[in-house]
Each structure stands twice: as structure tokens, then as C-alpha cells.
Coordinates of C-alpha atoms (C1' of nucleotides) in Angstrom, one line a residue:
Chain A
M20 CA 47.1 27.4 -3.9
G21 CA 43.4 27.3 -3.1
R22 CA 43.1 30.3 -0.8
S23 CA 39.5 31.1 -1.1
D24 CA 36.4 29.8 0.5
T25 CA 34.3 30.0 -2.6
R26 CA 34.1 26.2 -2.9
A27 CA 32.8 25.9 0.6
R28 CA 30.2 28.7 0.0
I29 CA 29.0 26.9 -3.2
Q30 CA 28.7 23.6 -1.3
G31 CA 26.9 25.3 1.5
A32 CA 24.4 27.0 -0.8
A33 CA 23.8 23.7 -2.7
T34 CA 23.2 21.9 0.6
V35 CA 20.6 24.4 1.7
L36 CA 18.8 24.5 -1.6
F37 CA 18.8 20.8 -2.4
R38 CA 17.6 20.0 1.1
R39 CA 14.8 22.6 0.9
H40 CA 13.5 22.4 -2.6
G41 CA 15.0 19.2 -4.0
Y42 CA 17.2 18.3 -6.9
S43 CA 15.2 19.3 -10.0
A44 CA 13.8 22.6 -8.6
T45 CA 17.3 23.8 -7.7
G46 CA 19.1 25.6 -10.5
L47 CA 22.9 26.1 -10.7
K48 CA 22.4 29.8 -11.3
R49 CA 20.5 30.1 -8.1
I50 CA 23.2 28.2 -6.2
A51 CA 25.8 30.6 -7.6
A52 CA 23.7 33.6 -6.6
E53 CA 23.0 32.3 -3.1
A54 CA 26.7 31.5 -2.6
D55 CA 27.7 34.9 -4.0
A56 CA 30.0 33.2 -6.3
P57 CA 30.6 33.5 -10.1
F58 CA 28.7 30.9 -12.1
G59 CA 31.9 29.6 -13.7
S60 CA 33.4 28.8 -10.3
I61 CA 30.8 26.0 -9.9
Y62 CA 32.4 24.1 -12.8
H63 CA 35.9 25.0 -11.7
F64 CA 35.4 23.3 -8.3
F65 CA 32.8 20.7 -9.4
P66 CA 33.6 19.6 -13.0
G67 CA 30.9 17.0 -12.7
G68 CA 28.3 19.8 -12.6
K69 CA 25.0 19.5 -10.9
Q70 CA 25.2 15.8 -10.3
Q71 CA 28.6 16.0 -8.6
L72 CA 27.4 18.8 -6.5
A73 CA 24.4 16.8 -5.4
E74 CA 26.3 13.6 -4.8
D75 CA 28.9 15.5 -2.7
M76 CA 26.1 17.1 -0.7
I77 CA 24.3 13.8 -0.2
R78 CA 27.4 12.0 1.2
T79 CA 28.8 14.9 3.2
S80 CA 25.7 16.3 4.8
G81 CA 24.3 12.8 5.1
T82 CA 27.3 11.6 7.2
E83 CA 27.3 14.8 9.2
Y84 CA 23.6 14.6 9.9
G85 CA 23.9 10.9 11.0
R86 CA 26.6 11.9 13.5
M87 CA 24.5 14.8 14.8
V88 CA 21.6 12.5 15.5
L89 CA 23.7 9.9 17.2
A90 CA 25.3 12.5 19.4
L91 CA 21.9 13.8 20.3
L92 CA 20.8 10.3 21.3
D93 CA 23.9 9.9 23.4
S94 CA 23.2 13.1 25.3
V95 CA 20.6 11.5 27.5
P96 CA 21.5 8.4 29.5
D97 CA 18.2 6.5 29.5
P98 CA 17.5 5.3 25.9
V99 CA 13.8 5.5 26.0
E100 CA 13.8 9.0 27.3
S101 CA 16.5 9.8 24.8
L102 CA 14.4 8.8 21.9
V103 CA 11.5 11.1 23.0
H104 CA 14.0 13.9 23.7
A105 CA 15.7 13.5 20.3
F106 CA 12.4 13.7 18.3
E107 CA 11.3 16.6 20.5
A108 CA 14.5 18.4 19.5
A109 CA 13.9 17.6 15.9
A110 CA 10.4 19.0 16.2
D111 CA 11.6 22.2 17.8
S112 CA 14.4 22.8 15.3
L113 CA 12.1 22.1 12.3
A114 CA 9.6 24.6 13.6
A115 CA 12.3 27.1 14.3
A116 CA 13.5 26.7 10.7
D117 CA 9.9 27.5 9.5
Y118 CA 9.5 23.9 8.4
A119 CA 12.0 24.3 5.6
D120 CA 15.1 22.3 6.7
A121 CA 14.4 18.7 7.7
C122 CA 16.3 15.7 6.5
P123 CA 19.1 16.9 4.2
I124 CA 18.6 14.0 1.7
G125 CA 15.0 12.9 2.1
T126 CA 13.5 15.0 -0.7
V127 CA 16.3 14.3 -3.1
A128 CA 16.2 10.6 -2.3
L129 CA 12.5 10.3 -3.4
E130 CA 13.1 12.5 -6.5
V131 CA 16.1 10.6 -7.9
A132 CA 15.1 7.0 -6.9
S133 CA 13.8 6.2 -10.3
S134 CA 15.7 8.5 -12.6
N135 CA 19.3 9.0 -11.5
E136 CA 21.2 5.8 -10.6
A137 CA 24.3 7.5 -9.2
L138 CA 22.4 9.7 -6.9
R139 CA 20.0 6.9 -5.9
I140 CA 23.0 4.8 -4.8
A141 CA 24.4 7.7 -2.9
T142 CA 21.2 8.1 -0.9
A143 CA 20.9 4.4 -0.4
E144 CA 24.4 4.3 1.0
V145 CA 23.8 7.1 3.4
F146 CA 20.6 5.4 4.7
E147 CA 22.5 2.2 5.2
E148 CA 25.2 4.1 7.1
W149 CA 22.5 5.6 9.4
V150 CA 20.8 2.2 9.9
G151 CA 24.2 0.7 10.7
A152 CA 25.0 3.3 13.3
A153 CA 21.5 3.2 14.8
T154 CA 21.8 -0.6 15.0
R155 CA 24.9 -0.3 17.1
W156 CA 23.2 2.2 19.3
F157 CA 20.2 0.0 19.9
G158 CA 22.5 -2.9 20.3
R159 CA 23.6 -1.4 23.6
W160 CA 20.2 -2.1 25.1
V161 CA 18.8 -5.0 22.9
A162 CA 20.7 -8.2 22.8
E163 CA 19.5 -9.7 19.5
P164 CA 21.1 -8.1 16.5
E165 CA 18.0 -8.6 14.4
T166 CA 15.9 -6.7 16.9
A167 CA 18.4 -3.9 17.1
R168 CA 18.4 -3.6 13.3
S169 CA 14.7 -3.5 13.1
L170 CA 14.5 -0.8 15.6
A171 CA 17.2 1.1 13.7
Y172 CA 15.2 0.8 10.5
S173 CA 12.0 1.9 12.3
M174 CA 13.7 4.9 13.7
V175 CA 15.1 6.2 10.4
M176 CA 11.8 5.5 8.6
T177 CA 9.6 7.1 11.3
L178 CA 11.9 10.1 11.3
E179 CA 11.6 10.5 7.5
G180 CA 7.9 10.0 7.5
A181 CA 7.4 12.4 10.4
F182 CA 9.5 15.0 8.6
M183 CA 7.2 14.6 5.6
L184 CA 4.0 15.1 7.6
S185 CA 5.3 17.8 9.7
R186 CA 6.5 19.8 6.8
A187 CA 3.3 19.3 4.9
A188 CA 1.1 20.3 7.8
R189 CA 3.5 22.9 9.3
D190 CA 2.9 21.2 12.6
P191 CA 5.5 19.6 14.9
E192 CA 3.0 17.1 16.3
P193 CA 3.9 14.2 13.9
L194 CA 7.5 14.4 15.1
R195 CA 6.4 14.2 18.7
V196 CA 4.1 11.3 18.0
A197 CA 7.0 9.6 16.2
G198 CA 9.3 10.0 19.3
R199 CA 6.7 8.4 21.6
S200 CA 6.2 5.5 19.1
M201 CA 9.9 4.8 19.0
A202 CA 10.0 4.9 22.8
T203 CA 7.1 2.3 22.9
L204 CA 8.9 0.2 20.4
L205 CA 12.1 0.1 22.3
R206 CA 10.3 -0.6 25.6
A207 CA 8.5 -3.5 24.0
A208 CA 11.8 -4.9 22.7
I209 CA 13.4 -4.7 26.1
A210 CA 10.4 -6.1 27.8
R211 CA 10.2 -9.0 25.5
A212 CA 13.9 -9.8 26.1
D213 CA 13.4 -9.6 29.9
G214 CA 10.2 -11.6 30.0
E215 CA 11.5 -14.7 28.2
Chain B
M263 CA -20.4 17.6 -24.8
G264 CA -17.1 16.1 -23.5
R265 CA -17.1 12.9 -25.3
S266 CA -13.5 12.0 -25.3
D267 CA -11.2 10.4 -22.8
T268 CA -8.4 12.8 -23.5
R269 CA -8.8 14.4 -20.2
A270 CA -8.6 11.1 -18.4
R271 CA -5.5 10.1 -20.3
I272 CA -3.8 13.4 -19.4
Q273 CA -4.7 12.9 -15.7
G274 CA -3.5 9.3 -15.8
A275 CA -0.1 10.2 -17.3
A276 CA 0.3 13.1 -14.9
T277 CA -0.4 10.8 -12.0
V278 CA 2.2 8.3 -13.0
L279 CA 4.9 10.9 -13.8
F280 CA 4.4 13.1 -10.7
R281 CA 4.4 10.0 -8.5
R282 CA 7.5 8.6 -10.1
H283 CA 9.7 11.6 -10.7
G284 CA 8.1 14.4 -8.7
Y285 CA 6.7 17.8 -9.5
S286 CA 9.7 19.7 -10.9
A287 CA 11.2 16.9 -12.9
T288 CA 8.0 16.2 -14.8
G289 CA 7.4 18.4 -17.8
L290 CA 4.1 19.1 -19.5
K291 CA 5.4 18.1 -22.8
R292 CA 6.3 14.7 -21.4
I293 CA 2.8 14.4 -19.9
A294 CA 1.2 15.1 -23.2
A295 CA 3.5 12.6 -25.0
E296 CA 2.8 9.9 -22.4
A297 CA -0.9 10.5 -22.6
D298 CA -0.7 10.5 -26.4
A299 CA -2.6 13.9 -26.3
P300 CA -1.9 17.1 -28.1
F301 CA 0.0 19.6 -25.9
G302 CA -2.7 22.2 -26.2
S303 CA -5.3 19.9 -24.7
I304 CA -3.6 20.1 -21.3
Y305 CA -4.6 23.8 -21.1
H306 CA -8.0 23.1 -22.5
F307 CA -8.9 20.7 -19.7
F308 CA -6.6 22.2 -17.1
P309 CA -6.6 25.9 -17.5
G310 CA -4.6 26.3 -14.3
G311 CA -1.7 24.5 -16.0
K312 CA 0.8 22.4 -14.2
Q313 CA -0.2 23.4 -10.8
Q314 CA -3.9 22.5 -11.3
L315 CA -2.8 19.2 -12.8
A316 CA -0.7 18.5 -9.8
E317 CA -3.4 19.6 -7.3
D318 CA -6.0 17.5 -9.0
M319 CA -3.7 14.6 -8.9
I320 CA -2.8 15.0 -5.3
R321 CA -6.4 15.1 -4.2
T322 CA -7.8 12.5 -6.5
S323 CA -5.1 9.8 -6.3
G324 CA -4.6 10.7 -2.6
T325 CA -8.2 9.9 -1.7
E326 CA -8.2 6.8 -3.9
Y327 CA -5.0 5.5 -2.4
G328 CA -6.3 6.0 1.1
R329 CA -9.4 4.0 0.3
M330 CA -7.3 1.3 -1.2
V331 CA -5.1 0.9 1.9
L332 CA -8.2 0.9 4.2
A333 CA -9.8 -1.8 2.0
L334 CA -6.6 -3.8 2.3
L335 CA -6.6 -3.4 6.0
D336 CA -10.2 -4.6 6.2
S337 CA -9.5 -7.7 4.2
V338 CA -7.9 -9.5 7.1
P339 CA -10.0 -9.9 10.3
D340 CA -7.2 -9.8 12.9
P341 CA -5.9 -6.3 13.0
V342 CA -2.3 -7.2 14.0
E343 CA -2.1 -9.7 11.2
S344 CA -3.7 -7.3 8.9
L345 CA -1.0 -4.7 9.4
V346 CA 1.7 -7.2 8.7
H347 CA -0.2 -8.4 5.6
A348 CA -0.8 -4.9 4.3
F349 CA 2.8 -3.8 4.5
E350 CA 3.8 -7.1 2.9
A351 CA 1.4 -6.4 0.1
A352 CA 2.9 -2.9 -0.3
A353 CA 6.4 -4.5 -0.4
D354 CA 5.4 -7.0 -3.1
S355 CA 3.7 -4.4 -5.3
L356 CA 6.6 -2.0 -5.0
A357 CA 9.1 -4.6 -6.0
A358 CA 6.8 -5.6 -8.9
A359 CA 6.7 -2.0 -10.1
D360 CA 10.5 -2.0 -10.1
Y361 CA 10.5 0.4 -7.1
A362 CA 9.0 3.2 -9.2
D363 CA 5.4 3.6 -7.9
A364 CA 5.1 4.0 -4.2
C365 CA 3.1 6.6 -2.5
P366 CA 1.3 8.8 -5.1
I367 CA 2.0 12.1 -3.2
G368 CA 5.0 11.5 -1.0
T369 CA 7.7 12.8 -3.5
V370 CA 5.6 15.9 -4.4
A371 CA 4.8 16.6 -0.8
L372 CA 8.5 17.0 0.2
E373 CA 9.2 19.0 -3.0
V374 CA 6.6 21.6 -2.6
A375 CA 6.5 21.9 1.2
S376 CA 8.6 25.0 1.1
S377 CA 7.9 26.5 -2.3
N378 CA 4.3 26.1 -3.4
E379 CA 1.7 26.9 -0.8
A380 CA -1.4 25.6 -2.8
L381 CA 0.2 22.2 -3.4
R382 CA 1.6 22.0 0.2
I383 CA -2.0 22.5 1.5
A384 CA -3.3 19.9 -0.8
T385 CA -0.8 17.3 0.4
A386 CA -1.4 18.3 4.0
E387 CA -5.2 17.8 3.6
V388 CA -4.7 14.4 2.0
F389 CA -2.4 13.3 4.9
E390 CA -5.0 14.5 7.4
E391 CA -7.7 12.6 5.5
W392 CA -5.5 9.4 5.8
V393 CA -4.8 9.9 9.4
G394 CA -8.5 10.5 10.1
A395 CA -9.5 7.3 8.3
A396 CA -6.8 5.3 10.0
T397 CA -7.7 6.7 13.4
R398 CA -11.3 5.4 12.9
W399 CA -9.8 2.0 11.9
F400 CA -7.6 1.7 14.9
G401 CA -10.5 3.0 17.0
R402 CA -12.2 -0.3 16.5
W403 CA -9.6 -2.0 18.6
V404 CA -8.2 0.7 20.8
A405 CA -10.5 2.6 23.2
E406 CA -8.7 5.9 23.7
P407 CA -9.1 8.2 20.8
E408 CA -5.7 9.7 21.4
T409 CA -4.0 6.3 21.2
A410 CA -5.8 5.5 18.0
R411 CA -4.7 8.7 16.5
S412 CA -1.1 8.2 17.5
L413 CA -1.2 4.8 15.9
A414 CA -2.7 6.3 12.8
Y415 CA 0.0 8.9 12.6
S416 CA 2.6 6.2 13.1
M417 CA 1.2 4.1 10.3
V418 CA 1.2 6.8 7.8
M419 CA 4.7 8.0 8.8
T420 CA 6.2 4.6 8.9
L421 CA 4.7 3.8 5.5
E422 CA 6.1 6.9 3.9
G423 CA 9.5 6.4 5.5
A424 CA 9.6 2.8 4.4
F425 CA 8.7 3.7 0.9
M426 CA 11.6 6.1 0.9
L427 CA 14.2 3.6 2.1
S428 CA 12.8 0.8 0.0
R429 CA 12.9 2.8 -3.2
A430 CA 16.4 4.1 -2.4
A431 CA 17.8 0.7 -1.7
R432 CA 15.7 -1.2 -4.2
D433 CA 14.9 -3.6 -1.4
P434 CA 11.5 -4.5 0.0
E435 CA 13.0 -5.2 3.5
P436 CA 12.2 -1.8 5.0
L437 CA 8.6 -2.2 4.2
R438 CA 8.5 -5.6 5.9
V439 CA 10.2 -4.2 9.0
A440 CA 7.7 -1.4 9.0
G441 CA 4.8 -3.8 9.0
R442 CA 6.2 -5.8 12.0
S443 CA 6.8 -2.5 13.9
M444 CA 3.3 -1.4 13.4
A445 CA 2.1 -4.8 14.6
T446 CA 4.2 -4.4 17.7
L447 CA 2.8 -0.9 18.3
L448 CA -0.8 -2.1 18.1
R449 CA -0.1 -5.1 20.3
A450 CA 1.4 -2.8 22.9
A451 CA -1.5 -0.4 22.7
I452 CA -4.0 -3.3 23.2
A453 CA -2.0 -4.8 26.0
R454 CA -1.7 -1.6 27.9
A455 CA -5.5 -1.1 27.7
D456 CA -6.1 -4.7 28.9
G457 CA -3.5 -4.6 31.6
E458 CA -4.8 -1.6 33.5
Chain C
dA228 C1' 60.3 40.3 -16.1
dT229 C1' 58.5 36.0 -17.3
dT230 C1' 56.0 32.0 -16.8
dA231 C1' 52.5 29.3 -14.8
dC232 C1' 48.5 28.3 -12.6
dA233 C1' 44.4 29.0 -9.5
dG234 C1' 40.5 31.3 -9.5
dT235 C1' 37.1 35.0 -11.2
dA236 C1' 33.8 36.5 -14.4
dG237 C1' 29.9 36.2 -17.4
dA238 C1' 28.4 35.9 -22.4
dG239 C1' 26.3 32.7 -25.0
dC240 C1' 24.9 27.7 -26.8
dG241 C1' 21.4 24.5 -27.6
dA242 C1' 17.8 22.5 -25.2
dT243 C1' 13.8 22.6 -22.5
dC244 C1' 10.5 24.8 -19.7
dT245 C1' 5.5 26.7 -19.0
dA246 C1' 2.1 29.1 -21.2
dT247 C1' -0.4 31.4 -25.0
dC248 C1' -2.6 31.7 -29.3
dA249 C1' -5.0 31.2 -33.6
dA250 C1' -6.7 28.2 -36.7
dG251 C1' -9.0 23.8 -37.9
dA252 C1' -11.9 19.5 -37.0
dA253 C1' -15.9 17.3 -35.1
dC254 C1' -20.2 17.5 -33.3
dA255 C1' -24.9 19.2 -31.7
dC256 C1' -29.0 21.6 -32.8
dA257 C1' -31.5 24.8 -35.8
Chain D
dT39 C1' -27.4 23.5 -44.8
dG40 C1' -26.1 26.9 -41.5
dT41 C1' -24.4 28.1 -36.7
dG42 C1' -22.3 27.7 -32.4
dT43 C1' -19.7 25.0 -29.2
dT44 C1' -16.4 21.7 -27.9
dC45 C1' -12.2 19.9 -28.6
dT46 C1' -7.9 19.3 -31.3
dT47 C1' -3.5 20.8 -32.9
dG48 C1' 1.1 22.5 -33.1
dA49 C1' 3.7 26.7 -33.8
dT50 C1' 5.5 30.0 -31.0
dA51 C1' 6.8 33.2 -27.2
dG52 C1' 9.7 34.2 -23.5
dA53 C1' 12.1 32.6 -19.8
dT54 C1' 15.2 29.4 -17.8
dC55 C1' 17.8 25.1 -17.8
dG56 C1' 22.7 22.8 -17.5
dC57 C1' 26.8 23.6 -19.5
dT58 C1' 30.9 25.4 -22.3
dC59 C1' 33.8 28.7 -23.5
dT60 C1' 37.1 32.5 -23.6
dA61 C1' 39.1 36.3 -21.4
dC62 C1' 40.7 38.3 -17.3
dT63 C1' 42.9 38.9 -12.5
dG64 C1' 45.8 37.8 -8.8
dT65 C1' 49.6 35.4 -6.8
dA66 C1' 53.9 32.8 -6.5
dA67 C1' 58.0 30.9 -8.2
dT68 C1' 61.7 31.2 -11.4

DNA sequence: ATTACAGTAGAGCGATCTATCAAGAACACA
DNA sequence: TGTGTTCTTGATAGATCGCTCTACTGTAAT
């Protein structure tokens, strides 16, 4: 039976390269080389070729990344502090990775939005998954579901935009600003509910 | 002297294609075809090849897009309403363009951030230009320069993130949420200044 | 031993990529 | 009419793309 980890190595290399350089700029030969796997093995394990490799990567690492962020948010009791802390952690880890590894699907999402329907849908479903999870998290401190959902959208969007600016400028500052903005947004939502 | 508009047509086609599909997925042959120009003319007008074409596009359409957004913000007197209105307009125009044409440099920015230093710097400088202009705009209603700059960062980041989610989901809702979030953020900044 | 199958391995296909090149067309000024 | 410059044009090079294909190796069960 399948007794090797070749498949996992291919998936791992694909995840890193797609996340770092995007879909079009990543070649299968490069994935095979980086995974230290024979080229043919890619098509053995992923008969759907490059697209299947990317779709698997989007869904797998998308779900995993969402869980990671949620766990990070749960690691600090106060939600406002937690937001600042989570964005701070993202800033630190991005800088530590030399501004290469940010959101696992952001780059691909923009690339394929108007040219590859299957991959576009995969990214959309991952984003929806994130927004849903974040809505439930905000729902713990904000009563109205609509407000919680707006905050969730804002958090995902701000994170994605901050990743873009931080990577372009090679500067963690945008991510830090993003965290403080989200904190302000949550405080405003809680204050509005309290005040009326 | 240069009496044809071939150069402009090439630049226009490059702008559309880079914005829509990104840097790697856009081929020079395709640009020439779309511009209805001979292939060789690309290298006549842009000796630096694909990279020069992209860098010109980033700086030119980046500056133009920034001016466009600022003009849009100035078209409504009340700043809070103006933010909502501007994001609403972005949502409408994105939907009208079948979710193809959003930020002219966002896709390229993520693609090249870790693989093409010249283009990375070009995108970073455009973002800095936008943040600077937006800081001056917010400065008209917010006294502290630091607060104005944070709001400017937030606006650019939120816009970029909202474009990503809206394009992926083919849904203008994220952009609308983004506008309301920015309005809340500005109201909070003004209220804090007034209250203390 | 034989059969069967999972995985390894990479040569090679047609297509496409960026970039170069040389020749021709159109225009200005003598 | 000559002459030089600007611009046009597409063939072509050389590399790389995603993908297919065939042959080979190792293991496990009959």
C-alpha cells in the first residue's frame, strides 16, 4: 500500500510555492524539485495535474489556516486585546519569514478570480468558511448577528489587505495598524450595544 | 517623430491584462494581440520588455487610480457619508465589470512581492503614495497626524481586502461592509477627539 | 515462481513563453 | 530625388510550460 510520504512532500512544496509566488508563476517541475520527488509522481498522486494540486492546497491549507487564526484569537481572554495580539503575532511571523509567507490563498485568489472558475470557487468557499467562523467568534461579544458578520468580514478583509501592504513594503507596520483598527471596530460595536 | 498611438494601445492592453490576470499569467503575445499591435513593437517602445511594461503600468495606473479615488472622496461633503458612498461606487463598478477589474496593482503586488524586487518596490511606492494622499484627506477632519495615517492605512487595506473577497465570491457585499466599517472608524476617531 | 499493483523515474510532445533580429514601410528634411 | 530616422512586422531562437507516456523497481499475496 501507500507507504511513502512522497505525496505529502509534493503537497507541502506546492503549498509553499503557490502561497509565495502564486499559481501561474509556480511550475510543476519546480514543485517536483522542491519536494525532491520524481516529476511523474505528481501525476500519480494528483491525476488532475496543476489545478487539482492547487485546489487541494487551497482547501486544505485554507481550513488549517482558519483554525490557526481562531485558536490564536482564543488564546487571549479579552477580545479587544486578543485582536491586537493576533495581528501583532501575524506581523512578527511575517517578518520572521522574510515577508514571503502570508495568507496561503490570497495571492492565488486574486490571480484566478477571473480566469479559473474551479479555483475561484475554492477560494470563495474558504473565505466564506473563515467569515463564518469569525462571525461565531464575534458573536460571543456582539449580540446582533449582522454586526458580528460585518466585523468578521472586516477582519478577514483587513488581514488580507494588511498582508498585501506589509509584503509590498517589507514592513510589519500595516499589520499592526490593522490590529488596532479591528480593536477600535469591536469596541465601537460593543459600545453601541451597551449605549442603547 | 512618434506619430502613432501604438504605444498607448500596448500600454492600455497591458494595463487591462495585468490588472485582470496578474503578471505571470499575462503573455506578451496576448498583449500584442489585444492591442492590435505587432509583437515587435512592444520591444520598440518598451526595450525593457515585460518588466518595464509592468513597472510603467504599476506607476502610471497606480497614480491615476489614486487620484480617481481621492476625487471620488471629495465629491461628497460629509466625510463619513463620503466613505460609504465611495465604497458603494466601487462595489457598483466592480459588479458592472463582471468582477474582473478591481485594483489595478493588487494582484501584481502579491505576485511579485517575493520574486521581483523592481516590481515589488514599484508597488510599495504606489501604496505609499496612496497612504500619503489619504492621510492628507483624513487630516482635514482628524487633528492628530498619527490617527489620520492609521485611518489612511486602514482605508487602503480594507479596500484591497474587500476587492479580494468580492472578486472571489462575485458578490459586492464585502465592499459595502468595508465602506460601513471605514465610516465607523472615522466616526470613532472624530468622537475620541471631541470627547477628550 | 508468478502475478499484481503501487510507486519511481525521466524522456519527450506540442504548445507557449520572453526576447532578438533583420528586413521593409513611412515619414522628415536635404 | 536622395538620406536618415522612426516605426512596423513577423520569423525565429532558446527556454520552459503542463502533460503523457513507457519502462523500471520494490513489495506482497498467491
